[in-house]
Amino acid sequence: MNTITRLRSFKTQTAKVWALSLPYFKSDQKLKACAMLAAIVALNLGSVFMLVQINDWNRLFYDALQNKDAAVFWTQLGRFTYLAFGFIIIAVYKFYLTQLLEMRWRAWMTGHYLERWLSNHAFYRMELGRFAKNSKLSSNDGNNPDNPDQRIQEDINQFTSYTVSLSMGLLNALVTLVSFVGILWSLSGDFAFELAGHKFDVPGFMVWAAILYCVAGSFISHWIGKPLIKLNFQQQQLEADFRHHMVRVREYSESIALDKGEKVERIQLDLRFSKVLVNYLALLKTQKSLTWFTVGFGQAAVVFPFVVAAPRFFSGAIQLGQLMQISSAFGRVQDSLSWFVDNYSSLAAWQATTDRLTSFEDSFAANVPVNSEFLAINSVNLDVTDLTLQLPTGAVLLSGEHLHAQTGDHVLLQGPSGSGKSTLFRAFAGIWPFATGKIERPANAMFIPQRPYFPNGPLRDALAYPEPTVTYSDEQLRQALTDALLPQLAQQLDQSDAWGQKLSGGEQQRLAIARVLLKKPAWVFADEATSALDAQAEQAIYQRLLALVKQSQGAIISIAHKPSIAALHETTWTLEPQPEPRPEPRLDAAAALHQAQYKIKSARF
């Protein structure tokens, strides 16, 4: 990598960090954040000042030892006591405020990203974006971010930690360099040598020696450790994939147990974990090579100033105190110039984390919310105008459809499996991003999905979700459970459990319907909401749903396949397959993909 490429890479990294950091320091917490940052900077400057004082103490203390001057010895020992005490106080509060800033910054960024992830259905569209082609849901690099939970939980933590520690470390290194380079220059003297009959004097030769030593070390460190950036990025991704699959095994434990899929899941987990180990081994080997160099580099730096300054000491040009002061100053200058060498592994991990957060940030920009003009929630009826639905792959399900449902209607939506019935419901809800046209529907509506979600915790929370439980009395909650044919749960409102796993499929469907009966919406959109129930329970549940929408002066639109449910509806919307277009020479695959696959036929019984 040439110098220009390195500068561009540094500039790009700096721009990414700045873009990720600036929002916090411009937020409502900016005063506290800036004050804390200023205090940390001041403490870093104070610690460098104390190091300068201790460096001067080295000269006086070791000269006293060489001269056997007991009075100066004890005076300097007393001076060291308060210098050390002051340095300790600064170090403790620098550590405390740095950690506090990292914590508060992480808390703000976590809240900021959670808000964006959970707003405008971004979390849902990001998952859809994994299958999107030629869509705004696709991120700029063609890949949607993997494991957003890991990016919010772990990447933000690492980003704030690395950014604060590395930036303060760099500041400390620069200030230390400026403070000690003058001391080292003045103590170095001139280095005289002859070459080709000419005499040369090099002033401040210890400074030049330190610079050459550290520049060489930086180049070698970069050459050895360059693969760490990519390996760190991959390690975080592979660890997250492994953890995510274990979570899925826990969530679908019953289904896996019934299918006796333990061996398959073990193979899948072993496969993912083997990728973690393979990448980690590569990471470990690179870090070992880098450690060989950095440790050797650091150890050589301990004796290097003594070797260079020894001739002047043995000639009597300098005393022991000055030799120790030179060694201390050289060490500080060398440490400052070696900051890149010492922190290369952290810099590689920081860049990987920054790249992951930047791509996550880009995904928010790519995931444009559904057009606000697409859905209007202010109507008495359901009116669909010129609706076109696409799959994430770009295939068109419906094109130019017009639908109408009004108060009192009982509409059955039917069609072949995979024809887009659930997708049409998603469009009615306003969460499907691959849709154009116009939908107007009432605000007082609820959707019952095929797979209802129940938060872990008290049953009352699962029943009232997403509203606070205090919205409803215990009597209302129990009545809803009883009406949904779950009287056995009526006395378990305060029992905490994983209800999505504990309850059977039929009980989960009845609990979802209990939510509807509790909240009493006017319009109900039921997506195979009773498919797991027996005929008698299904009839009883549907009769209560019909009574609810009638009482609320609303309507019900259902997706169902059973004739017994169809008999409870007087209108059908049927998705009928369209005949395949005739092959034409000019009709390529992309054009064929945009031929509507279904049309909706409306009929009344």
PDB file of C-alpha atoms in Angstrom, residues 105-381:
ATOM      1  CA  TRP A 105     -22.091   7.744  24.817  1.00  0.00           C
ATOM      2  CA  ARG A 106     -22.967   4.074  24.401  1.00  0.00           C
ATOM      3  CA  ALA A 107     -26.316   4.614  26.162  1.00  0.00           C
ATOM      4  CA  TRP A 108     -27.164   7.493  23.835  1.00  0.00           C
ATOM      5  CA  MET A 109     -26.075   5.681  20.658  1.00  0.00           C
ATOM      6  CA  THR A 110     -27.951   2.531  21.695  1.00  0.00           C
ATOM      7  CA  GLY A 111     -31.140   4.517  22.275  1.00  0.00           C
ATOM      8  CA  HIS A 112     -30.586   6.415  19.027  1.00  0.00           C
ATOM      9  CA  TYR A 113     -30.154   3.268  16.937  1.00  0.00           C
ATOM     10  CA  LEU A 114     -32.961   1.393  18.696  1.00  0.00           C
ATOM     11  CA  GLU A 115     -35.285   4.280  17.901  1.00  0.00           C
ATOM     12  CA  ARG A 116     -34.299   4.272  14.230  1.00  0.00           C
ATOM     13  CA  TRP A 117     -34.362   0.470  13.979  1.00  0.00           C
ATOM     14  CA  LEU A 118     -37.845   0.234  15.465  1.00  0.00           C
ATOM     15  CA  SER A 119     -39.273   3.300  13.669  1.00  0.00           C
ATOM     16  CA  ASN A 120     -41.163   3.114  10.386  1.00  0.00           C
ATOM     17  CA  HIS A 121     -40.823  -0.694  10.403  1.00  0.00           C
ATOM     18  CA  ALA A 122     -37.115  -0.406   9.539  1.00  0.00           C
ATOM     19  CA  PHE A 123     -36.355  -3.664  11.386  1.00  0.00           C
ATOM     20  CA  TYR A 124     -38.934  -5.441   9.201  1.00  0.00           C
ATOM     21  CA  ARG A 125     -37.780  -3.929   5.916  1.00  0.00           C
ATOM     22  CA  MET A 126     -34.145  -4.750   6.666  1.00  0.00           C
ATOM     23  CA  GLU A 127     -35.065  -8.421   6.890  1.00  0.00           C
ATOM     24  CA  LEU A 128     -36.985  -8.145   3.617  1.00  0.00           C
ATOM     25  CA  GLY A 129     -33.999  -6.394   2.094  1.00  0.00           C
ATOM     26  CA  ARG A 130     -32.001  -9.616   2.325  1.00  0.00           C
ATOM     27  CA  PHE A 131     -34.048 -10.857  -0.618  1.00  0.00           C
ATOM     28  CA  ALA A 132     -34.456  -7.537  -2.417  1.00  0.00           C
ATOM     29  CA  LYS A 133     -33.119  -7.081  -5.930  1.00  0.00           C
ATOM     30  CA  ASN A 134     -32.849  -3.692  -7.624  1.00  0.00           C
ATOM     31  CA  SER A 135     -34.717  -2.115  -4.746  1.00  0.00           C
ATOM     32  CA  LYS A 136     -34.256   0.787  -2.405  1.00  0.00           C
ATOM     33  CA  LEU A 137     -34.213  -1.807   0.341  1.00  0.00           C
ATOM     34  CA  SER A 138     -30.882  -3.067  -0.923  1.00  0.00           C
ATOM     35  CA  SER A 139     -27.936  -1.375   0.732  1.00  0.00           C
ATOM     36  CA  ASN A 140     -25.350   0.472  -1.295  1.00  0.00           C
ATOM     37  CA  ASP A 141     -22.975  -2.469  -1.394  1.00  0.00           C
ATOM     38  CA  GLY A 142     -25.723  -4.896  -2.312  1.00  0.00           C
ATOM     39  CA  ASN A 143     -25.812  -6.528   1.100  1.00  0.00           C
ATOM     40  CA  ASN A 144     -28.213  -5.790   3.902  1.00  0.00           C
ATOM     41  CA  PRO A 145     -26.612  -5.609   7.366  1.00  0.00           C
ATOM     42  CA  ASP A 146     -26.342  -8.929   9.132  1.00  0.00           C
ATOM     43  CA  ASN A 147     -27.390  -9.322  12.762  1.00  0.00           C
ATOM     44  CA  PRO A 148     -28.578  -5.790  13.602  1.00  0.00           C
ATOM     45  CA  ASP A 149     -28.985  -6.906  17.219  1.00  0.00           C
ATOM     46  CA  GLN A 150     -25.242  -7.554  17.414  1.00  0.00           C
ATOM     47  CA  ARG A 151     -24.420  -4.209  15.808  1.00  0.00           C
ATOM     48  CA  ILE A 152     -26.526  -2.352  18.360  1.00  0.00           C
ATOM     49  CA  GLN A 153     -25.385  -4.377  21.365  1.00  0.00           C
ATOM     50  CA  GLU A 154     -21.718  -5.152  20.693  1.00  0.00           C
ATOM     51  CA  ASP A 155     -20.510  -2.891  17.877  1.00  0.00           C
ATOM     52  CA  ILE A 156     -21.711   0.305  19.547  1.00  0.00           C
ATOM     53  CA  ASN A 157     -20.017  -0.749  22.784  1.00  0.00           C
ATOM     54  CA  GLN A 158     -16.740  -1.408  20.977  1.00  0.00           C
ATOM     55  CA  PHE A 159     -16.994   1.742  18.872  1.00  0.00           C
ATOM     56  CA  THR A 160     -17.445   4.082  21.832  1.00  0.00           C
ATOM     57  CA  SER A 161     -14.748   2.298  23.838  1.00  0.00           C
ATOM     58  CA  TYR A 162     -12.186   2.285  21.030  1.00  0.00           C
ATOM     59  CA  THR A 163     -12.975   5.825  19.896  1.00  0.00           C
ATOM     60  CA  VAL A 164     -12.517   7.349  23.342  1.00  0.00           C
ATOM     61  CA  SER A 165      -9.495   5.280  24.364  1.00  0.00           C
ATOM     62  CA  LEU A 166      -7.668   5.560  21.034  1.00  0.00           C
ATOM     63  CA  SER A 167      -8.367   9.267  20.515  1.00  0.00           C
ATOM     64  CA  MET A 168      -7.301  10.127  24.072  1.00  0.00           C
ATOM     65  CA  GLY A 169      -4.305   7.843  23.678  1.00  0.00           C
ATOM     66  CA  LEU A 170      -3.306   9.642  20.493  1.00  0.00           C
ATOM     67  CA  LEU A 171      -3.780  13.024  22.164  1.00  0.00           C
ATOM     68  CA  ASN A 172      -1.671  11.880  25.098  1.00  0.00           C
ATOM     69  CA  ALA A 173       1.021  10.610  22.715  1.00  0.00           C
ATOM     70  CA  LEU A 174       1.139  13.901  20.807  1.00  0.00           C
ATOM     71  CA  VAL A 175       1.304  16.046  23.942  1.00  0.00           C
ATOM     72  CA  THR A 176       3.946  13.758  25.452  1.00  0.00           C
ATOM     73  CA  LEU A 177       5.955  13.952  22.248  1.00  0.00           C
ATOM     74  CA  VAL A 178       5.838  17.757  22.216  1.00  0.00           C
ATOM     75  CA  SER A 179       6.720  17.930  25.920  1.00  0.00           C
ATOM     76  CA  PHE A 180       9.640  15.507  25.878  1.00  0.00           C
ATOM     77  CA  VAL A 181      11.175  16.014  22.455  1.00  0.00           C
ATOM     78  CA  GLY A 182      12.657  19.343  23.598  1.00  0.00           C
ATOM     79  CA  ILE A 183      14.058  17.747  26.741  1.00  0.00           C
ATOM     80  CA  LEU A 184      15.571  14.892  24.756  1.00  0.00           C
ATOM     81  CA  TRP A 185      16.991  17.308  22.166  1.00  0.00           C
ATOM     82  CA  SER A 186      18.719  19.408  24.803  1.00  0.00           C
ATOM     83  CA  LEU A 187      20.161  16.342  26.562  1.00  0.00           C
ATOM     84  CA  SER A 188      21.288  14.562  23.400  1.00  0.00           C
ATOM     85  CA  GLY A 189      24.228  16.738  22.489  1.00  0.00           C
ATOM     86  CA  ASP A 190      25.799  16.484  19.054  1.00  0.00           C
ATOM     87  CA  PHE A 191      26.720  13.278  17.314  1.00  0.00           C
ATOM     88  CA  ALA A 192      29.979  13.727  15.365  1.00  0.00           C
ATOM     89  CA  PHE A 193      31.259  11.353  12.733  1.00  0.00           C
ATOM     90  CA  GLU A 194      33.483  11.374   9.653  1.00  0.00           C
ATOM     91  CA  LEU A 195      32.499  10.126   6.221  1.00  0.00           C
ATOM     92  CA  ALA A 196      34.683  10.237   3.083  1.00  0.00           C
ATOM     93  CA  GLY A 197      37.057  12.629   4.779  1.00  0.00           C
ATOM     94  CA  HIS A 198      34.302  15.016   5.859  1.00  0.00           C
ATOM     95  CA  LYS A 199      33.258  15.679   9.447  1.00  0.00           C
ATOM     96  CA  PHE A 200      29.546  15.831  10.286  1.00  0.00           C
ATOM     97  CA  ASP A 201      27.744  16.973  13.434  1.00  0.00           C
ATOM     98  CA  VAL A 202      24.151  15.822  13.999  1.00  0.00           C
ATOM     99  CA  PRO A 203      22.423  17.900  16.715  1.00  0.00           C
ATOM    100  CA  GLY A 204      19.754  16.163  18.818  1.00  0.00           C
ATOM    101  CA  PHE A 205      20.848  12.767  17.553  1.00  0.00           C
ATOM    102  CA  MET A 206      18.773  10.915  20.205  1.00  0.00           C
ATOM    103  CA  VAL A 207      15.620  12.509  18.796  1.00  0.00           C
ATOM    104  CA  TRP A 208      16.518  11.419  15.271  1.00  0.00           C
ATOM    105  CA  ALA A 209      17.333   7.938  16.529  1.00  0.00           C
ATOM    106  CA  ALA A 210      13.920   7.697  18.190  1.00  0.00           C
ATOM    107  CA  ILE A 211      12.145   8.892  15.038  1.00  0.00           C
ATOM    108  CA  LEU A 212      13.976   6.431  12.769  1.00  0.00           C
ATOM    109  CA  TYR A 213      13.415   3.608  15.247  1.00  0.00           C
ATOM    110  CA  CYS A 214       9.652   4.233  15.484  1.00  0.00           C
ATOM    111  CA  VAL A 215       9.020   4.969  11.802  1.00  0.00           C
ATOM    112  CA  ALA A 216      10.632   1.655  10.902  1.00  0.00           C
ATOM    113  CA  GLY A 217       8.566  -0.067  13.585  1.00  0.00           C
ATOM    114  CA  SER A 218       5.317   1.487  12.306  1.00  0.00           C
ATOM    115  CA  PHE A 219       5.886   0.333   8.744  1.00  0.00           C
ATOM    116  CA  ILE A 220       6.746  -3.190   9.841  1.00  0.00           C
ATOM    117  CA  SER A 221       3.716  -3.327  12.163  1.00  0.00           C
ATOM    118  CA  HIS A 222       1.397  -2.275   9.356  1.00  0.00           C
ATOM    119  CA  TRP A 223       2.918  -4.824   6.999  1.00  0.00           C
ATOM    120  CA  ILE A 224       2.478  -7.631   9.548  1.00  0.00           C
ATOM    121  CA  GLY A 225      -0.902  -6.619  10.962  1.00  0.00           C
ATOM    122  CA  LYS A 226      -2.776  -5.424   7.865  1.00  0.00           C
ATOM    123  CA  PRO A 227      -4.898  -8.644   7.628  1.00  0.00           C
ATOM    124  CA  LEU A 228      -6.280  -7.967  11.127  1.00  0.00           C
ATOM    125  CA  ILE A 229      -8.810  -5.412   9.821  1.00  0.00           C
ATOM    126  CA  LYS A 230     -10.611  -7.888   7.586  1.00  0.00           C
ATOM    127  CA  LEU A 231     -10.251 -10.753  10.065  1.00  0.00           C
ATOM    128  CA  ASN A 232     -11.765  -8.703  12.917  1.00  0.00           C
ATOM    129  CA  PHE A 233     -14.720  -7.726  10.726  1.00  0.00           C
ATOM    130  CA  GLN A 234     -15.323 -11.363   9.779  1.00  0.00           C
ATOM    131  CA  GLN A 235     -14.913 -12.565  13.361  1.00  0.00           C
ATOM    132  CA  GLN A 236     -17.680 -10.308  14.624  1.00  0.00           C
ATOM    133  CA  GLN A 237     -19.990 -11.427  11.810  1.00  0.00           C
ATOM    134  CA  LEU A 238     -19.292 -15.149  12.312  1.00  0.00           C
ATOM    135  CA  GLU A 239     -19.713 -14.919  16.090  1.00  0.00           C
ATOM    136  CA  ALA A 240     -23.057 -13.189  15.589  1.00  0.00           C
ATOM    137  CA  ASP A 241     -24.227 -15.828  13.092  1.00  0.00           C
ATOM    138  CA  PHE A 242     -23.343 -18.615  15.528  1.00  0.00           C
ATOM    139  CA  ARG A 243     -25.163 -16.900  18.387  1.00  0.00           C
ATOM    140  CA  HIS A 244     -28.193 -16.141  16.194  1.00  0.00           C
ATOM    141  CA  HIS A 245     -28.606 -19.785  15.191  1.00  0.00           C
ATOM    142  CA  MET A 246     -28.523 -20.871  18.837  1.00  0.00           C
ATOM    143  CA  VAL A 247     -31.290 -18.359  19.559  1.00  0.00           C
ATOM    144  CA  ARG A 248     -33.352 -19.858  16.723  1.00  0.00           C
ATOM    145  CA  VAL A 249     -32.890 -23.344  18.163  1.00  0.00           C
ATOM    146  CA  ARG A 250     -34.195 -22.072  21.489  1.00  0.00           C
ATOM    147  CA  GLU A 251     -37.152 -20.301  19.874  1.00  0.00           C
ATOM    148  CA  TYR A 252     -38.149 -23.320  17.778  1.00  0.00           C
ATOM    149  CA  SER A 253     -37.200 -25.937  20.364  1.00  0.00           C
ATOM    150  CA  GLU A 254     -40.547 -27.735  20.248  1.00  0.00           C
ATOM    151  CA  SER A 255     -40.689 -27.974  16.454  1.00  0.00           C
ATOM    152  CA  ILE A 256     -37.098 -29.203  16.315  1.00  0.00           C
ATOM    153  CA  ALA A 257     -37.807 -31.787  19.029  1.00  0.00           C
ATOM    154  CA  LEU A 258     -40.935 -33.040  17.248  1.00  0.00           C
ATOM    155  CA  ASP A 259     -39.029 -33.358  13.971  1.00  0.00           C
ATOM    156  CA  LYS A 260     -36.096 -35.002  15.790  1.00  0.00           C
ATOM    157  CA  GLY A 261     -33.885 -32.392  14.180  1.00  0.00           C
ATOM    158  CA  GLU A 262     -31.247 -32.304  16.909  1.00  0.00           C
ATOM    159  CA  LYS A 263     -28.587 -33.903  14.727  1.00  0.00           C
ATOM    160  CA  VAL A 264     -29.218 -31.477  11.879  1.00  0.00           C
ATOM    161  CA  GLU A 265     -29.083 -28.495  14.230  1.00  0.00           C
ATOM    162  CA  ARG A 266     -25.894 -29.844  15.792  1.00  0.00           C
ATOM    163  CA  ILE A 267     -24.352 -30.113  12.330  1.00  0.00           C
ATOM    164  CA  GLN A 268     -25.454 -26.546  11.523  1.00  0.00           C
ATOM    165  CA  LEU A 269     -24.104 -25.208  14.816  1.00  0.00           C
ATOM    166  CA  ASP A 270     -20.850 -27.128  14.387  1.00  0.00           C
ATOM    167  CA  LEU A 271     -20.516 -25.728  10.873  1.00  0.00           C
ATOM    168  CA  ARG A 272     -21.003 -22.158  12.075  1.00  0.00           C
ATOM    169  CA  PHE A 273     -18.708 -22.634  15.053  1.00  0.00           C
ATOM    170  CA  SER A 274     -16.019 -24.200  12.870  1.00  0.00           C
ATOM    171  CA  LYS A 275     -16.075 -21.035  10.746  1.00  0.00           C
ATOM    172  CA  VAL A 276     -15.654 -19.026  13.948  1.00  0.00           C
ATOM    173  CA  LEU A 277     -12.644 -21.132  14.943  1.00  0.00           C
ATOM    174  CA  VAL A 278     -11.043 -21.082  11.479  1.00  0.00           C
ATOM    175  CA  ASN A 279     -11.262 -17.293  11.300  1.00  0.00           C
ATOM    176  CA  TYR A 280     -10.151 -16.925  14.915  1.00  0.00           C
ATOM    177  CA  LEU A 281      -7.132 -19.145  14.257  1.00  0.00           C
ATOM    178  CA  ALA A 282      -6.161 -16.930  11.310  1.00  0.00           C
ATOM    179  CA  LEU A 283      -6.690 -13.894  13.547  1.00  0.00           C
ATOM    180  CA  LEU A 284      -4.614 -15.502  16.286  1.00  0.00           C
ATOM    181  CA  LYS A 285      -1.734 -16.315  13.927  1.00  0.00           C
ATOM    182  CA  THR A 286      -1.618 -12.754  12.636  1.00  0.00           C
ATOM    183  CA  GLN A 287      -1.770 -11.374  16.178  1.00  0.00           C
ATOM    184  CA  LYS A 288       1.030 -13.767  17.202  1.00  0.00           C
ATOM    185  CA  SER A 289       3.233 -12.483  14.405  1.00  0.00           C
ATOM    186  CA  LEU A 290       2.444  -8.911  15.366  1.00  0.00           C
ATOM    187  CA  THR A 291       3.096  -9.673  19.049  1.00  0.00           C
ATOM    188  CA  TRP A 292       6.493 -11.168  18.213  1.00  0.00           C
ATOM    189  CA  PHE A 293       7.449  -7.864  16.642  1.00  0.00           C
ATOM    190  CA  THR A 294       5.821  -5.409  19.064  1.00  0.00           C
ATOM    191  CA  VAL A 295       7.147  -7.115  22.207  1.00  0.00           C
ATOM    192  CA  GLY A 296      10.621  -7.366  20.716  1.00  0.00           C
ATOM    193  CA  PHE A 297      10.366  -3.763  19.556  1.00  0.00           C
ATOM    194  CA  GLY A 298       9.402  -2.637  23.053  1.00  0.00           C
ATOM    195  CA  GLN A 299      12.145  -4.632  24.784  1.00  0.00           C
ATOM    196  CA  ALA A 300      14.807  -3.325  22.446  1.00  0.00           C
ATOM    197  CA  ALA A 301      13.655   0.214  23.211  1.00  0.00           C
ATOM    198  CA  VAL A 302      14.529  -0.301  26.907  1.00  0.00           C
ATOM    199  CA  VAL A 303      18.266  -0.623  26.294  1.00  0.00           C
ATOM    200  CA  PHE A 304      18.507   1.380  23.071  1.00  0.00           C
ATOM    201  CA  PRO A 305      18.969   4.832  24.737  1.00  0.00           C
ATOM    202  CA  PHE A 306      21.615   3.435  27.131  1.00  0.00           C
ATOM    203  CA  VAL A 307      23.570   1.960  24.240  1.00  0.00           C
ATOM    204  CA  VAL A 308      23.495   5.244  22.324  1.00  0.00           C
ATOM    205  CA  ALA A 309      24.242   7.507  25.333  1.00  0.00           C
ATOM    206  CA  ALA A 310      26.757   5.192  27.055  1.00  0.00           C
ATOM    207  CA  PRO A 311      29.861   6.661  25.321  1.00  0.00           C
ATOM    208  CA  ARG A 312      29.063  10.152  26.658  1.00  0.00           C
ATOM    209  CA  PHE A 313      28.466   8.763  30.157  1.00  0.00           C
ATOM    210  CA  PHE A 314      31.703   6.780  30.268  1.00  0.00           C
ATOM    211  CA  SER A 315      33.638   9.764  28.878  1.00  0.00           C
ATOM    212  CA  GLY A 316      32.344  11.888  31.749  1.00  0.00           C
ATOM    213  CA  ALA A 317      30.339  14.233  29.519  1.00  0.00           C
ATOM    214  CA  ILE A 318      27.170  13.447  31.444  1.00  0.00           C
ATOM    215  CA  GLN A 319      26.404  12.137  34.927  1.00  0.00           C
ATOM    216  CA  LEU A 320      24.215   9.203  35.979  1.00  0.00           C
ATOM    217  CA  GLY A 321      21.240  11.509  36.598  1.00  0.00           C
ATOM    218  CA  GLN A 322      21.427  12.883  33.072  1.00  0.00           C
ATOM    219  CA  LEU A 323      21.785   9.357  31.681  1.00  0.00           C
ATOM    220  CA  MET A 324      18.622   8.290  33.514  1.00  0.00           C
ATOM    221  CA  GLN A 325      16.857  11.473  32.390  1.00  0.00           C
ATOM    222  CA  ILE A 326      17.883  10.757  28.791  1.00  0.00           C
ATOM    223  CA  SER A 327      16.604   7.191  29.149  1.00  0.00           C
ATOM    224  CA  SER A 328      13.286   8.413  30.596  1.00  0.00           C
ATOM    225  CA  ALA A 329      12.853  11.140  27.955  1.00  0.00           C
ATOM    226  CA  PHE A 330      13.791   8.761  25.154  1.00  0.00           C
ATOM    227  CA  GLY A 331      11.269   6.254  26.509  1.00  0.00           C
ATOM    228  CA  ARG A 332       8.522   8.877  26.497  1.00  0.00           C
ATOM    229  CA  VAL A 333       9.360  10.052  22.974  1.00  0.00           C
ATOM    230  CA  GLN A 334       9.675   6.471  21.769  1.00  0.00           C
ATOM    231  CA  ASP A 335       6.340   5.530  23.401  1.00  0.00           C
ATOM    232  CA  SER A 336       4.671   8.499  21.715  1.00  0.00           C
ATOM    233  CA  LEU A 337       6.100   7.712  18.310  1.00  0.00           C
ATOM    234  CA  SER A 338       5.316   4.007  18.797  1.00  0.00           C
ATOM    235  CA  TRP A 339       1.633   4.670  19.513  1.00  0.00           C
ATOM    236  CA  PHE A 340       0.711   3.239  16.110  1.00  0.00           C
ATOM    237  CA  VAL A 341       2.809   0.118  16.726  1.00  0.00           C
ATOM    238  CA  ASP A 342       1.440  -0.481  20.222  1.00  0.00           C
ATOM    239  CA  ASN A 343      -2.186   0.045  19.211  1.00  0.00           C
ATOM    240  CA  TYR A 344      -2.259  -1.634  15.819  1.00  0.00           C
ATOM    241  CA  SER A 345      -4.484  -4.526  16.936  1.00  0.00           C
ATOM    242  CA  SER A 346      -6.920  -2.102  18.571  1.00  0.00           C
ATOM    243  CA  LEU A 347      -6.878   0.133  15.484  1.00  0.00           C
ATOM    244  CA  ALA A 348      -7.713  -2.872  13.288  1.00  0.00           C
ATOM    245  CA  ALA A 349     -10.616  -3.900  15.532  1.00  0.00           C
ATOM    246  CA  TRP A 350     -11.787  -0.261  15.683  1.00  0.00           C
ATOM    247  CA  GLN A 351     -11.802   0.047  11.893  1.00  0.00           C
ATOM    248  CA  ALA A 352     -13.758  -3.220  11.555  1.00  0.00           C
ATOM    249  CA  THR A 353     -16.326  -2.025  14.100  1.00  0.00           C
ATOM    250  CA  THR A 354     -16.566   1.380  12.421  1.00  0.00           C
ATOM    251  CA  ASP A 355     -17.137  -0.258   9.034  1.00  0.00           C
ATOM    252  CA  ARG A 356     -19.929  -2.436  10.454  1.00  0.00           C
ATOM    253  CA  LEU A 357     -21.667   0.543  12.063  1.00  0.00           C
ATOM    254  CA  THR A 358     -21.220   2.636   8.914  1.00  0.00           C
ATOM    255  CA  SER A 359     -22.868  -0.054   6.780  1.00  0.00           C
ATOM    256  CA  PHE A 360     -25.646  -0.245   9.397  1.00  0.00           C
ATOM    257  CA  GLU A 361     -26.041   3.511   9.139  1.00  0.00           C
ATOM    258  CA  ASP A 362     -26.155   3.255   5.337  1.00  0.00           C
ATOM    259  CA  SER A 363     -28.920   0.670   5.600  1.00  0.00           C
ATOM    260  CA  PHE A 364     -31.156   3.194   7.364  1.00  0.00           C
ATOM    261  CA  ALA A 365     -30.669   5.616   4.489  1.00  0.00           C
ATOM    262  CA  ALA A 366     -31.351   2.842   1.965  1.00  0.00           C
ATOM    263  CA  ASN A 367     -34.486   1.638   3.742  1.00  0.00           C
ATOM    264  CA  VAL A 368     -36.822   4.422   2.717  1.00  0.00           C
ATOM    265  CA  PRO A 369     -40.191   4.281   4.561  1.00  0.00           C
ATOM    266  CA  VAL A 370     -43.352   3.426   2.697  1.00  0.00           C
ATOM    267  CA  ASN A 371     -44.678   6.477   0.885  1.00  0.00           C
ATOM    268  CA  SER A 372     -46.978   8.343   3.261  1.00  0.00           C
ATOM    269  CA  GLU A 373     -49.369   8.927   0.350  1.00  0.00           C
ATOM    270  CA  PHE A 374     -49.706   5.167  -0.197  1.00  0.00           C
ATOM    271  CA  LEU A 375     -51.768   4.577   2.967  1.00  0.00           C
ATOM    272  CA  ALA A 376     -54.403   6.919   4.356  1.00  0.00           C
ATOM    273  CA  ILE A 377     -55.861   5.894   7.723  1.00  0.00           C
ATOM    274  CA  ASN A 378     -58.801   8.245   7.868  1.00  0.00           C
ATOM    275  CA  SER A 379     -61.562   6.474   6.001  1.00  0.00           C
ATOM    276  CA  VAL A 380     -64.811   4.773   6.988  1.00  0.00           C
ATOM    277  CA  ASN A 381     -64.399   2.082   4.342  1.00  0.00           C
TER     278      ASN A 381
END
